[in-house]
Each structure stands twice: as C-alpha cells, then as structure tokens.
PDB file of C-alpha atoms in Angstrom:
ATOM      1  CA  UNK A   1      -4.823 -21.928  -5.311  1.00 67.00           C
ATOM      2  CA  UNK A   2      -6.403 -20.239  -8.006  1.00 78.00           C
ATOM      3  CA  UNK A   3      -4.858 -19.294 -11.658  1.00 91.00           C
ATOM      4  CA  UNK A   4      -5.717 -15.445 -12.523  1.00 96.00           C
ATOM      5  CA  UNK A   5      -2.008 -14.167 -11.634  1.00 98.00           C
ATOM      6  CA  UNK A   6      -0.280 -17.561 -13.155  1.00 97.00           C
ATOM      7  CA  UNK A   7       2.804 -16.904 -15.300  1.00 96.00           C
ATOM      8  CA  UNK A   8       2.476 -13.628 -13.464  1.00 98.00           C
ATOM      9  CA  UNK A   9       5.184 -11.319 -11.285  1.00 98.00           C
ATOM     10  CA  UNK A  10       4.485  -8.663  -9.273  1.00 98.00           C
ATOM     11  CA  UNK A  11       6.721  -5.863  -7.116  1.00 99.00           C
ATOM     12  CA  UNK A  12       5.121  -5.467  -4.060  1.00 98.00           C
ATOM     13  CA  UNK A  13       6.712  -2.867  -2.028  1.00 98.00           C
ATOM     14  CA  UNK A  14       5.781  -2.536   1.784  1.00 97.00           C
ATOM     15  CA  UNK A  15       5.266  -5.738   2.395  1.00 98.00           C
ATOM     16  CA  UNK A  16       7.248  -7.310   5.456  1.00 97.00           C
ATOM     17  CA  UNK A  17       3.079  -6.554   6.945  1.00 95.00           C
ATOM     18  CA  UNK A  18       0.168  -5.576   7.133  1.00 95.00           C
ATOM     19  CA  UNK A  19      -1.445  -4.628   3.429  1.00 97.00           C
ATOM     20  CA  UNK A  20       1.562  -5.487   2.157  1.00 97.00           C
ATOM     21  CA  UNK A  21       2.107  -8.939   2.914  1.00 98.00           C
ATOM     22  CA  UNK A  22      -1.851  -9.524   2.451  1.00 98.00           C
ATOM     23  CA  UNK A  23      -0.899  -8.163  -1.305  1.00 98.00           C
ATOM     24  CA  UNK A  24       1.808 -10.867  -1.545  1.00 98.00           C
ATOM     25  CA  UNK A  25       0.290 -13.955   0.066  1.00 98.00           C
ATOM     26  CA  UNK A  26      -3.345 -13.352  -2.143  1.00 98.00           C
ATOM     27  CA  UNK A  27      -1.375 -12.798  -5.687  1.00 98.00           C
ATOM     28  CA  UNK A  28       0.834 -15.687  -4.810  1.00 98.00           C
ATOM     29  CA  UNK A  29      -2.756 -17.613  -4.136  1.00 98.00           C
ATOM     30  CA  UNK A  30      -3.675 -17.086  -7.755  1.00 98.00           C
ATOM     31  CA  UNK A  31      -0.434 -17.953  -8.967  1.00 98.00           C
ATOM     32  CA  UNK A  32       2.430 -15.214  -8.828  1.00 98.00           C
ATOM     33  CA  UNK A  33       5.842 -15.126  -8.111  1.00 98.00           C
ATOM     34  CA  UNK A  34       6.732 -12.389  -5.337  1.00 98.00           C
ATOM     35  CA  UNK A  35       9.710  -9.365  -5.700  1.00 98.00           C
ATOM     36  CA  UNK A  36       8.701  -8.308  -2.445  1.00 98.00           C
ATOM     37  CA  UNK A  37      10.986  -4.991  -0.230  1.00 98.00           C
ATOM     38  CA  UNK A  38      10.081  -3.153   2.686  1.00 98.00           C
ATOM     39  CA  UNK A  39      12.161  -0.755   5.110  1.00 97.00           C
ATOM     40  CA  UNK A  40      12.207  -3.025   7.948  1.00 96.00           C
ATOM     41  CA  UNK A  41      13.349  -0.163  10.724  1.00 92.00           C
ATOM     42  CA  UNK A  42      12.602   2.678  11.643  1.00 89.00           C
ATOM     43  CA  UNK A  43      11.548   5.566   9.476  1.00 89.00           C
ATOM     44  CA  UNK A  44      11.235   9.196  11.082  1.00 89.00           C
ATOM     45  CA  UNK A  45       7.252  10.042  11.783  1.00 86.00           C
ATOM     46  CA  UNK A  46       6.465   6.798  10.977  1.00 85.00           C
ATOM     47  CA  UNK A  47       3.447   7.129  13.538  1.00 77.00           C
ATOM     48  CA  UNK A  48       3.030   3.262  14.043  1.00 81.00           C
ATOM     49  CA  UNK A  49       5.310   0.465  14.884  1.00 84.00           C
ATOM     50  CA  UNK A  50       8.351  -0.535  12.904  1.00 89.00           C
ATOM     51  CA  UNK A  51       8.225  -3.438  10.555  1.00 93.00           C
ATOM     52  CA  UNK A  52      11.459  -6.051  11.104  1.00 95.00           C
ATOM     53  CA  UNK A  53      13.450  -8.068   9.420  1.00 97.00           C
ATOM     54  CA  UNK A  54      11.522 -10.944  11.038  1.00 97.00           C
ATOM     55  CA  UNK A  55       8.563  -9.502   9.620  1.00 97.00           C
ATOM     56  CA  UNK A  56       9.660  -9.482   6.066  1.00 98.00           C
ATOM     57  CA  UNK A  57      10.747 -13.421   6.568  1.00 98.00           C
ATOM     58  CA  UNK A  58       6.925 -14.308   7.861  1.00 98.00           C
ATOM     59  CA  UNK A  59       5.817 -13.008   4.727  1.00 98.00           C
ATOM     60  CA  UNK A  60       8.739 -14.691   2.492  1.00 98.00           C
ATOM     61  CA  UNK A  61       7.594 -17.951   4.444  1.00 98.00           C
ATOM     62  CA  UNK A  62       4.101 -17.501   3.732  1.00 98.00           C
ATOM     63  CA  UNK A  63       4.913 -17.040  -0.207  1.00 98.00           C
ATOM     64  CA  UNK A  64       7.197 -20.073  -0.194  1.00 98.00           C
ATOM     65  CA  UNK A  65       4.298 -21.958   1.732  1.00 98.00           C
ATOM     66  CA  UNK A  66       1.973 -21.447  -1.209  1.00 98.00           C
ATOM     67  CA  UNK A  67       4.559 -23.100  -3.757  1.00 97.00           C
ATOM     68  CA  UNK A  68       5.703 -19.835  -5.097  1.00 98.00           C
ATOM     69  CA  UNK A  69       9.007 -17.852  -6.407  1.00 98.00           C
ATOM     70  CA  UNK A  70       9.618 -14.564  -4.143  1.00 98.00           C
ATOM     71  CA  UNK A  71      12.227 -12.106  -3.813  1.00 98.00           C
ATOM     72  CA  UNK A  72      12.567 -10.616  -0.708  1.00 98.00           C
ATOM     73  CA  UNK A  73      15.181  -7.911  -0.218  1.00 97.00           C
ATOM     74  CA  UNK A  74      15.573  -4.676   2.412  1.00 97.00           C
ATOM     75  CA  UNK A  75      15.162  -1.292   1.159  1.00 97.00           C
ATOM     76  CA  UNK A  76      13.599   2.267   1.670  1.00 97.00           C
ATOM     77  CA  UNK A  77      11.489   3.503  -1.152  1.00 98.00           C
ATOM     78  CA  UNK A  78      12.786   7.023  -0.462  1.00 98.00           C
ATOM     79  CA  UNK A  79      16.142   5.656  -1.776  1.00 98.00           C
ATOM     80  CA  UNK A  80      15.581   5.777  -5.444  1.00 98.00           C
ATOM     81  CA  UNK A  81      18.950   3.967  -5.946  1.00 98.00           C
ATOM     82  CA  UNK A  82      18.553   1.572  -4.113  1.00 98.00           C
ATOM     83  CA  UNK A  83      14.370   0.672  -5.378  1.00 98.00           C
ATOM     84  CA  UNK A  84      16.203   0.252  -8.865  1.00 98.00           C
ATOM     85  CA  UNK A  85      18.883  -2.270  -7.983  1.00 98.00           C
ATOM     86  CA  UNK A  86      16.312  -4.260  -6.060  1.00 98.00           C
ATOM     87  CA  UNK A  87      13.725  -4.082  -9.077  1.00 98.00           C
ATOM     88  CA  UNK A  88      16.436  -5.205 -12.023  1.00 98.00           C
ATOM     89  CA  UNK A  89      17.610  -8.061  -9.793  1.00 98.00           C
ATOM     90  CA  UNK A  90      14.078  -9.394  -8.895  1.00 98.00           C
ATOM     91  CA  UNK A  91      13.614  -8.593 -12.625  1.00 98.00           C
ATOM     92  CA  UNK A  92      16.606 -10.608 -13.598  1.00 98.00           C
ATOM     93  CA  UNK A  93      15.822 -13.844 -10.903  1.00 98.00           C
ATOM     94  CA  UNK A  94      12.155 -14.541 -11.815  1.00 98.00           C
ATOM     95  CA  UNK A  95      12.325 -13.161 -15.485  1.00 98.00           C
ATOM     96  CA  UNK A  96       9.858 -10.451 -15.934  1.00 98.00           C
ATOM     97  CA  UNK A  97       7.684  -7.956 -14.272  1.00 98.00           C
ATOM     98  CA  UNK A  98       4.211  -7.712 -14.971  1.00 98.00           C
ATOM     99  CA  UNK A  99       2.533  -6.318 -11.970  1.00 98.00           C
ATOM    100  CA  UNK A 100       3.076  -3.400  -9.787  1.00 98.00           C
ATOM    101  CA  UNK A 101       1.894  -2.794  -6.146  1.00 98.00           C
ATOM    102  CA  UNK A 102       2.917   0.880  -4.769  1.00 98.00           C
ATOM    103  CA  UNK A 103       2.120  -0.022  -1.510  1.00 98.00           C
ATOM    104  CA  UNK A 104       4.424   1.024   1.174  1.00 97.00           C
ATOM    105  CA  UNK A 105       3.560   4.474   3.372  1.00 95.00           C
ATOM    106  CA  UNK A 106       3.921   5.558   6.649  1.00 94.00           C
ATOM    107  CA  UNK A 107       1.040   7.893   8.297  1.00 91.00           C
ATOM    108  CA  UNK A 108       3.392  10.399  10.228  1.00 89.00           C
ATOM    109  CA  UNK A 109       3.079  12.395  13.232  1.00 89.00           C
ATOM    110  CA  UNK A 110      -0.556  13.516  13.506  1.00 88.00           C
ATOM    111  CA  UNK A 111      -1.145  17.235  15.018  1.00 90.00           C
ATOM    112  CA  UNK A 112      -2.218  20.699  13.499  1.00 94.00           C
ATOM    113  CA  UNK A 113      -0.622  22.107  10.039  1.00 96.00           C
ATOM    114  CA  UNK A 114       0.866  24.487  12.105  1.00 97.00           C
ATOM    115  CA  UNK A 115       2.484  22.510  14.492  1.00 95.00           C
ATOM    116  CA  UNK A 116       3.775  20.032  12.058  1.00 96.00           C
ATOM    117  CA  UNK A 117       8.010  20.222  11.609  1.00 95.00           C
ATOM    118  CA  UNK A 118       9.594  20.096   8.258  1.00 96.00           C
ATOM    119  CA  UNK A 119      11.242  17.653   9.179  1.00 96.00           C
ATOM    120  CA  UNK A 120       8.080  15.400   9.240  1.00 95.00           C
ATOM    121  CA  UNK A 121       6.336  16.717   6.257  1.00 97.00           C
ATOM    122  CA  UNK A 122       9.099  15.772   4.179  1.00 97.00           C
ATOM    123  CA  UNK A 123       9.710  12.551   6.316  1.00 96.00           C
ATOM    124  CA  UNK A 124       5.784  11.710   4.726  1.00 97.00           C
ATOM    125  CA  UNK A 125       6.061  13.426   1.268  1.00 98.00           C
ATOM    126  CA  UNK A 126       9.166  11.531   0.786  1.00 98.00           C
ATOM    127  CA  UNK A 127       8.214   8.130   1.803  1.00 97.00           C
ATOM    128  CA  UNK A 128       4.540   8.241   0.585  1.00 98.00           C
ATOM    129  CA  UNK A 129       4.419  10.203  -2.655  1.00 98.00           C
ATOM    130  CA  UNK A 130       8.216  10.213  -3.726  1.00 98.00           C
ATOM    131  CA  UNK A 131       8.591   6.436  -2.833  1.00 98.00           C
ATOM    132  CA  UNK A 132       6.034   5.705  -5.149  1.00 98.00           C
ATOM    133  CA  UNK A 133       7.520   7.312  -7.694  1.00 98.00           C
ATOM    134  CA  UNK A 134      10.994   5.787  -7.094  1.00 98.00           C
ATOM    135  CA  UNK A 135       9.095   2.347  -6.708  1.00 98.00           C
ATOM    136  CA  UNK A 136       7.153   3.080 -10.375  1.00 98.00           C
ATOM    137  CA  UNK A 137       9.678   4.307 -12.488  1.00 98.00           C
ATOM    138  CA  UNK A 138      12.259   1.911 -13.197  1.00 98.00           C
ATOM    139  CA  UNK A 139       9.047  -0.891 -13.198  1.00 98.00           C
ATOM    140  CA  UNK A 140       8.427   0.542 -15.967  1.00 98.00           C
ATOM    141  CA  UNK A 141      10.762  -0.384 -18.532  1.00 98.00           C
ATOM    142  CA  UNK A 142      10.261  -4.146 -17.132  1.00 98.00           C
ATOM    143  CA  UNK A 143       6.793  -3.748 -18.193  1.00 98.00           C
ATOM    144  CA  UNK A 144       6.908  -2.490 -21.445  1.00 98.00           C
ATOM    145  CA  UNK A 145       8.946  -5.027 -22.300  1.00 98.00           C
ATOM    146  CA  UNK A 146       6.398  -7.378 -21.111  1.00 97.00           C
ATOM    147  CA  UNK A 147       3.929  -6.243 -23.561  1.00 98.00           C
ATOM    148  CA  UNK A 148       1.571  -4.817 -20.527  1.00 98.00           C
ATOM    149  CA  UNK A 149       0.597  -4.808 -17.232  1.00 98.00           C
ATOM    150  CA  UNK A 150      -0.906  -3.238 -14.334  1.00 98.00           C
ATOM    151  CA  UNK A 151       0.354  -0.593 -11.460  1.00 99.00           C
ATOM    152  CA  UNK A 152      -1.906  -0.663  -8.141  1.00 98.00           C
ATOM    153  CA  UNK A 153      -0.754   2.206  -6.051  1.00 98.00           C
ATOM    154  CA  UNK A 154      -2.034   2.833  -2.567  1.00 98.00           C
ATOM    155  CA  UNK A 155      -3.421   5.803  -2.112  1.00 97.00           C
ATOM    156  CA  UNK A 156      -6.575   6.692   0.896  1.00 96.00           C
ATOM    157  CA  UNK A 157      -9.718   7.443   1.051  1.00 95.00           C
ATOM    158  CA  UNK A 158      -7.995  10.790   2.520  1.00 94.00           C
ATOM    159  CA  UNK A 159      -6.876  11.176  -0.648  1.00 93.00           C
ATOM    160  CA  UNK A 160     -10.606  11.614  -1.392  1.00 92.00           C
ATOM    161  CA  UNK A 161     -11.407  13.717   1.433  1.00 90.00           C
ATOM    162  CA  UNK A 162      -9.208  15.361   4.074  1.00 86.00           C
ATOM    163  CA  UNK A 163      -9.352  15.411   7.664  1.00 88.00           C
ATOM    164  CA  UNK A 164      -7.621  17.377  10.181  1.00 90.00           C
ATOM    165  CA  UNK A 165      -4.330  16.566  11.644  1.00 90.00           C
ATOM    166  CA  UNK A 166      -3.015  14.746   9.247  1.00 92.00           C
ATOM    167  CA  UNK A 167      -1.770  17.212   6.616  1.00 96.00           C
ATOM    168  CA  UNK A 168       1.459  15.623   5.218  1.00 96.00           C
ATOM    169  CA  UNK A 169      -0.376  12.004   4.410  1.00 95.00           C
ATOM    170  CA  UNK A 170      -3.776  13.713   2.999  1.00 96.00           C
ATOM    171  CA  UNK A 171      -1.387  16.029   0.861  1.00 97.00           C
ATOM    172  CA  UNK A 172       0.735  12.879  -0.294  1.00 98.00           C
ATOM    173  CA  UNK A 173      -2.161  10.403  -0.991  1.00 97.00           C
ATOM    174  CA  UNK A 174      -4.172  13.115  -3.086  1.00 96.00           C
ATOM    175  CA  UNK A 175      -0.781  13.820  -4.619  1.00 97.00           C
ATOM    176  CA  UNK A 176      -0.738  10.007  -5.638  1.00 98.00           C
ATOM    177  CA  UNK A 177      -4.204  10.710  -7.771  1.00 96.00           C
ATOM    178  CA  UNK A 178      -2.317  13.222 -10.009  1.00 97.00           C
ATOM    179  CA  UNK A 179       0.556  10.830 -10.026  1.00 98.00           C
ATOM    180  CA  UNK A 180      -1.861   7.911 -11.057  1.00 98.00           C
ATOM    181  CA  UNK A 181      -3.728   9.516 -13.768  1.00 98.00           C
ATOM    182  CA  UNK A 182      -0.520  11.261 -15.605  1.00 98.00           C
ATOM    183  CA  UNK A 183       0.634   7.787 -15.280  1.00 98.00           C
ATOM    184  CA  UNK A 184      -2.675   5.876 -16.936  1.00 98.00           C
ATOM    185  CA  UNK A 185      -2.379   8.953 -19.886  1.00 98.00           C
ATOM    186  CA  UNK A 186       1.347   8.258 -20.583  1.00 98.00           C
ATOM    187  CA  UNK A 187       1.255   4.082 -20.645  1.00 98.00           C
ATOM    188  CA  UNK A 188      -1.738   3.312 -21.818  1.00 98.00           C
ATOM    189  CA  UNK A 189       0.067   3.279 -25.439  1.00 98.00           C
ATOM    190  CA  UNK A 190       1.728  -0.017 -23.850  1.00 98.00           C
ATOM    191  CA  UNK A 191      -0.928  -1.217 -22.709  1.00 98.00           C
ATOM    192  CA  UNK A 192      -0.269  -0.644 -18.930  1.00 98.00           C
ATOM    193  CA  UNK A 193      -2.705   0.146 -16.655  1.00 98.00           C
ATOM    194  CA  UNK A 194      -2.631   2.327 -13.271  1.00 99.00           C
ATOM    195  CA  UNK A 195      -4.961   2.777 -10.564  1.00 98.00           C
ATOM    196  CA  UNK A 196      -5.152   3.734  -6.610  1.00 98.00           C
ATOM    197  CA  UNK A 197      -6.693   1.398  -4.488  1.00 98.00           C
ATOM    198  CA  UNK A 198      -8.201   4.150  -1.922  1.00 98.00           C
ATOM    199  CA  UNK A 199      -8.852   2.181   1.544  1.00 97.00           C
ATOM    200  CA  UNK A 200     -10.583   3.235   4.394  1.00 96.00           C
ATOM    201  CA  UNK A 201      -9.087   2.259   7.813  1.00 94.00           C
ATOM    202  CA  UNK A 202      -8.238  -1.396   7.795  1.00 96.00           C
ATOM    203  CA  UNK A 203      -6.907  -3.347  10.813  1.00 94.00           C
ATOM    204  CA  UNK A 204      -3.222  -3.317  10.421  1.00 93.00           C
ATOM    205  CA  UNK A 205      -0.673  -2.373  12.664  1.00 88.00           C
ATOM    206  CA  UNK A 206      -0.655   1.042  10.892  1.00 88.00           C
ATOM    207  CA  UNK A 207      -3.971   1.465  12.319  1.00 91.00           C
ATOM    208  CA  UNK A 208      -4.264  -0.469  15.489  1.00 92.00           C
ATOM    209  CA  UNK A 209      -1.531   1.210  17.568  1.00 91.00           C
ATOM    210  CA  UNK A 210      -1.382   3.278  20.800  1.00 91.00           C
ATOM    211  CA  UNK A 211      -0.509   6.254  18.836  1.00 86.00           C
ATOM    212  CA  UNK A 212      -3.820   6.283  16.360  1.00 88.00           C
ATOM    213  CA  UNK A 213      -5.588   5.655  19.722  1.00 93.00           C
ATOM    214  CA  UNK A 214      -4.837   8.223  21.295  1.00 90.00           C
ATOM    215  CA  UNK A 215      -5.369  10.708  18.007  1.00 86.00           C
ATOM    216  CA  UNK A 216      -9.200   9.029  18.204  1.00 90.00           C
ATOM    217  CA  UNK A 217      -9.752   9.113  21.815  1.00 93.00           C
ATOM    218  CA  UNK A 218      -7.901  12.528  22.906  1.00 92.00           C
ATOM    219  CA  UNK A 219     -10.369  12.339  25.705  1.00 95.00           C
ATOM    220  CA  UNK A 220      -8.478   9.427  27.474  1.00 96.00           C
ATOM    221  CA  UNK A 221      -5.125   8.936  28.937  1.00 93.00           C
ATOM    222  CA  UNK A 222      -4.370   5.386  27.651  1.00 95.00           C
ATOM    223  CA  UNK A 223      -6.995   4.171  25.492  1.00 96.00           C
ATOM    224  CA  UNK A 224      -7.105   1.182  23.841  1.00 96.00           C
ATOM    225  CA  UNK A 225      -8.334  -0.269  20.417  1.00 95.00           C
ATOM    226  CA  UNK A 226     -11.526  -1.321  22.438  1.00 96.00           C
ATOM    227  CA  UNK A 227     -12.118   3.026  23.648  1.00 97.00           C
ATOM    228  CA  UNK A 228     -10.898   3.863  20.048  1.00 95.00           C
ATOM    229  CA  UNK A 229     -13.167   1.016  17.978  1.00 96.00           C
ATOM    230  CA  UNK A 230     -16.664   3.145  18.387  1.00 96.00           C
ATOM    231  CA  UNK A 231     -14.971   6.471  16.807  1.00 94.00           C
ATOM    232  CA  UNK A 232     -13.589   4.907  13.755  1.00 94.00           C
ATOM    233  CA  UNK A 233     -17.479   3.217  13.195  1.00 96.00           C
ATOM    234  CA  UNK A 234     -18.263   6.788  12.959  1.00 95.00           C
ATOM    235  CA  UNK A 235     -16.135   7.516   9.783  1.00 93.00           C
ATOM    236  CA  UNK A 236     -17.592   5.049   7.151  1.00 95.00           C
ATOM    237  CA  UNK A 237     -21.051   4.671   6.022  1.00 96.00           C
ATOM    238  CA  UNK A 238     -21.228   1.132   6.465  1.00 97.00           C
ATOM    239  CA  UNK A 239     -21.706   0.094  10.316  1.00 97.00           C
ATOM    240  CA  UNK A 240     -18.180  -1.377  10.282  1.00 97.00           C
ATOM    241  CA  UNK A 241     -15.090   0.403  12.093  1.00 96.00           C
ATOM    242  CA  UNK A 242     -12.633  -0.867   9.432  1.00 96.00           C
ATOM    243  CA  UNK A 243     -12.211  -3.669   6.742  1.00 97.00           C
ATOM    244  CA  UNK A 244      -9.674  -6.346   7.011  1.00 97.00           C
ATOM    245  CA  UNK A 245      -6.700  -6.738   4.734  1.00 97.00           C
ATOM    246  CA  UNK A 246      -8.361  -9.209   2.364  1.00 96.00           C
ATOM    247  CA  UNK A 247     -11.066  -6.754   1.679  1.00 98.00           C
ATOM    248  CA  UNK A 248      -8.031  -4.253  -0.305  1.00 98.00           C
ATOM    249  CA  UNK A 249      -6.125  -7.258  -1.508  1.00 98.00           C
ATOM    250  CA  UNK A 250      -8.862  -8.733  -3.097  1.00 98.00           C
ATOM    251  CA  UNK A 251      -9.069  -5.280  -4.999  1.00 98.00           C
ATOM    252  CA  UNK A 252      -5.474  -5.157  -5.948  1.00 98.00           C
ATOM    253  CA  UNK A 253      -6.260  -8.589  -7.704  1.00 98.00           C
ATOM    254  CA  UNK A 254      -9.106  -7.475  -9.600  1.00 98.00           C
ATOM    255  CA  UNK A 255      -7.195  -4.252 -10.639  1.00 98.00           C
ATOM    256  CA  UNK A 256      -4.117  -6.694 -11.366  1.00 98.00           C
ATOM    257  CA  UNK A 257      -5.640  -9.492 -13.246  1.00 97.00           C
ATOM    258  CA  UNK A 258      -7.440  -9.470 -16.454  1.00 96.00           C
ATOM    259  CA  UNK A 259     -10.712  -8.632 -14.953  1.00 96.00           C
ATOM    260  CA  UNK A 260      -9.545  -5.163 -14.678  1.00 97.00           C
ATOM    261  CA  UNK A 261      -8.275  -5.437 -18.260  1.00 97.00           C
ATOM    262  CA  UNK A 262      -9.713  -2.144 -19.444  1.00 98.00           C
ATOM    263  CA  UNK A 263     -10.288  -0.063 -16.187  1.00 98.00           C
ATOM    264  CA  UNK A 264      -7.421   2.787 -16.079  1.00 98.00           C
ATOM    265  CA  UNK A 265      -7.067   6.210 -14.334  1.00 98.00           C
ATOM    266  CA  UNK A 266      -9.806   5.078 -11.545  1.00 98.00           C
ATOM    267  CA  UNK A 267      -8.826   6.173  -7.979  1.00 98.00           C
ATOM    268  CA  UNK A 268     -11.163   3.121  -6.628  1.00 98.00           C
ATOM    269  CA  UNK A 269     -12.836   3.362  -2.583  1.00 97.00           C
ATOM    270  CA  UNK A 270     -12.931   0.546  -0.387  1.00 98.00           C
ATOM    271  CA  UNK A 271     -14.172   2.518   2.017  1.00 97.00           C
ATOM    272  CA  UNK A 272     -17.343   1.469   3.717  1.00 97.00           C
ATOM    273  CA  UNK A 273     -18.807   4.525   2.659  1.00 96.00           C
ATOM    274  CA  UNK A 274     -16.470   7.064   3.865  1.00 94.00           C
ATOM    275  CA  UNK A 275     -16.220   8.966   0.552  1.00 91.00           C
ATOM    276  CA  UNK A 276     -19.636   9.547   0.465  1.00 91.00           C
ATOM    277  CA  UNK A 277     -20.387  10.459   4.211  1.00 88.00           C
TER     278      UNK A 277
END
C-alpha cells in the first residue's frame, strides 16, 4: 500500500463497477478512506448492463480488504436530494472530504439524432451531466472546509470529439468541460482543483456488452467482443482496442494527489491517441 492519498477521503460516485470501483480500490491502495454510491438497478437507456447491489458489496469488500474506512450507500445521482444526504453522512462518519470522483454515467441508447426519444436524451443529460452536478455541489462545502482538494470528473474522449449515434452522451460529456472549467475559475480561491479525466474505450462492462457490439459490428447478427475487438483498434492511435481500468485510475490519482497540486481546468486524454486521430 502506498501513502499519497493517506489522511485522505474521497466521494466516489459510480462505483459498485467497472471505473468506479477501480477508482475506489487504487485510492484506498494509497491510503484513503472510501464514501462510495452507485444506482445499483436499472436506469432508463442505460445501454449496458445494470450494476447490483452485489456489485456495490464486491467493491465495499475489496476496500475493507485493503485495511480501509468506506461508505457504501445506494443512490441515483439524478436525485439531487438524495446525493446530499449520502455526502453529509459519509462526511459526518469518516470526518472530512477531500477528494471528489464524478464518475458515474450511463452511455444510452445509441441510434441517429433523429431517431433518438426525449425520453432518452434526458434519461443521459440527466444522469451524466446533471448527476455530476448534483454529485459536486454539496462536496463542496466539505471541501472548503478542508482547506482544499481536488474534483476528478469523468468526462470522454467524445467529449473531445463526437461521433455519430451517440448524441445525448457526446452532448453531456462536452457539457462536463464547461462544467469543469467554470468550476476550476470559481474554487481555485480555496484552493480546489477540478479536472476531467477524458478516457477512451476501456474494458468495462459499459463497453464490453452485446449492445456496444452490435453498434460496432452492424454487419453481424450476434457478434461478439471477439467480431467487435478489431473496430474499436481502429479508433485510437495507439494499436490497442481499449485501456484497462488501471490505466484511468491511475490518472484520477495523479489528478487527486499532490502531484497534480497545481494542474486545474485541464480536460486530460487517456485515449490511445483518439483525440488526435
């Protein structure tokens, strides 16, 4: 275990999988305690698998495992009421808040602008862009009163540059770079810092599902992650398909810790390239 994050708490939000619980486990590693909330069920256009309650408890074991303080509750990010109880009472059990991961999103329902329902555009504006917000906001108080910190908020590299068919998320994650940068302007006086981590396609469940397979491989009837692999290769630079978890959380711990100390208002790739394809 290593010591950057000790002393340290962080919000994590997302996290019952996937980025999210890579987030958790690797800033528990270096030393912090865990407020840690995710949906666990079913959101609509969610476009991937729903996280469980089980989920959220592998991740609260693999915390606990490391010798570490988390708080693991249930909650949507689109419910701002609910993101603030959860935040005060983590607040209140481990004593501070000094680190903020915006993590949790959903992809939606991919297809045409034109074909896309209101009903999913807000599912994904909501959950992606307004959860963040909801997730930020009352952090922020906790961190003032720290004296400083650092809010990591997971944006794309969509965010950097669109694609077809998936309006809703590219709107929402370049919607997170305004977000990010008003942010950096208005609490840097307090010596808070915010970023976007802006990943390209990393193997999680988000990615690695029937339904993403399908959007990469129209051409096939059933394809699998196998028929899909060769497309995704295509969209970075580097000859890799995607990165792994690690490869973001290791980011969010730079941008956390106090090697980051004096980088604000950076929308940062890990994206094998794709930005600059």
């Amino acid at each position: 275990m290593g010591h950057r994050m000790a002393g340290k708490v962080a919000l994590i939000s997302g996290a019952a999988r996937g980025q999210g619980r890579h987030h958790a486990v690797r800033l528990a590693e270096e030393g912090a305690d865990i407020i840690a909330f995710d949906v666990v069920g079913p959101v609509p256009a969610q476009g991937a698998p729903t996280a469980t309650p089980e989920d959220l408890a592998e991740t609260v074991a693999l915390v606990e495992k490391l010798d570490r303080r988390i708080v693991a509750l249930e909650a949507d990010v689109r419910d701002a009421d609910a993101v603030t109880a959860l935040v005060d009472r983590g607040v209140d059990e481990l004593g501070g808040l000094d680190v903020v991961v915006a993590n949790a999103g959903i992809q939606g329902n991919p297809g045409p602008a034109a074909s896309t329902t209101p009903e999913d555009w807000a599912a994904v504006i909501d959950t992606n862009l307004t959860g963040v917000f909801h997730t930020v906001r009352p952090a922020i108080p906790h961190l003032v009163a720290r004296g400083g910190g650092s809010i990591v908020i997971t944006s794309s590299s969509i965010g950097l540059r669109s694609v077809p068919n998936l309006a809703p998320y590219g709107a929402a994650k370049a919607g997170l770079t305004g977000l990010m940068r008003t942010l950096a302007l208005e609490l840097a006086e307090h010596s808070i810092r915010v970023n976007t981590i802006n990943p390209t396609t990393v193997a999680t469940p988000m990615l690695l599902n029937p339904v993403n397979f399908r959007l990469f491989r129209p051409d096939l009837e059933d394809p699998t992650e196998e028929d899909a692999r060769p497309v995704y290769r295509t969209l970075n630079a580097l000859p890799v398909p995607y990165v792994e978890p690690d490869d973001i959380s290791n980011a969010v711990l730079f941008l956390a810790s106090d090697e980051g100390r004096y980088i604000t208002g950076v929308a940062l790739p890990v994206d094998a390239g794709y930005a600059v394809k």
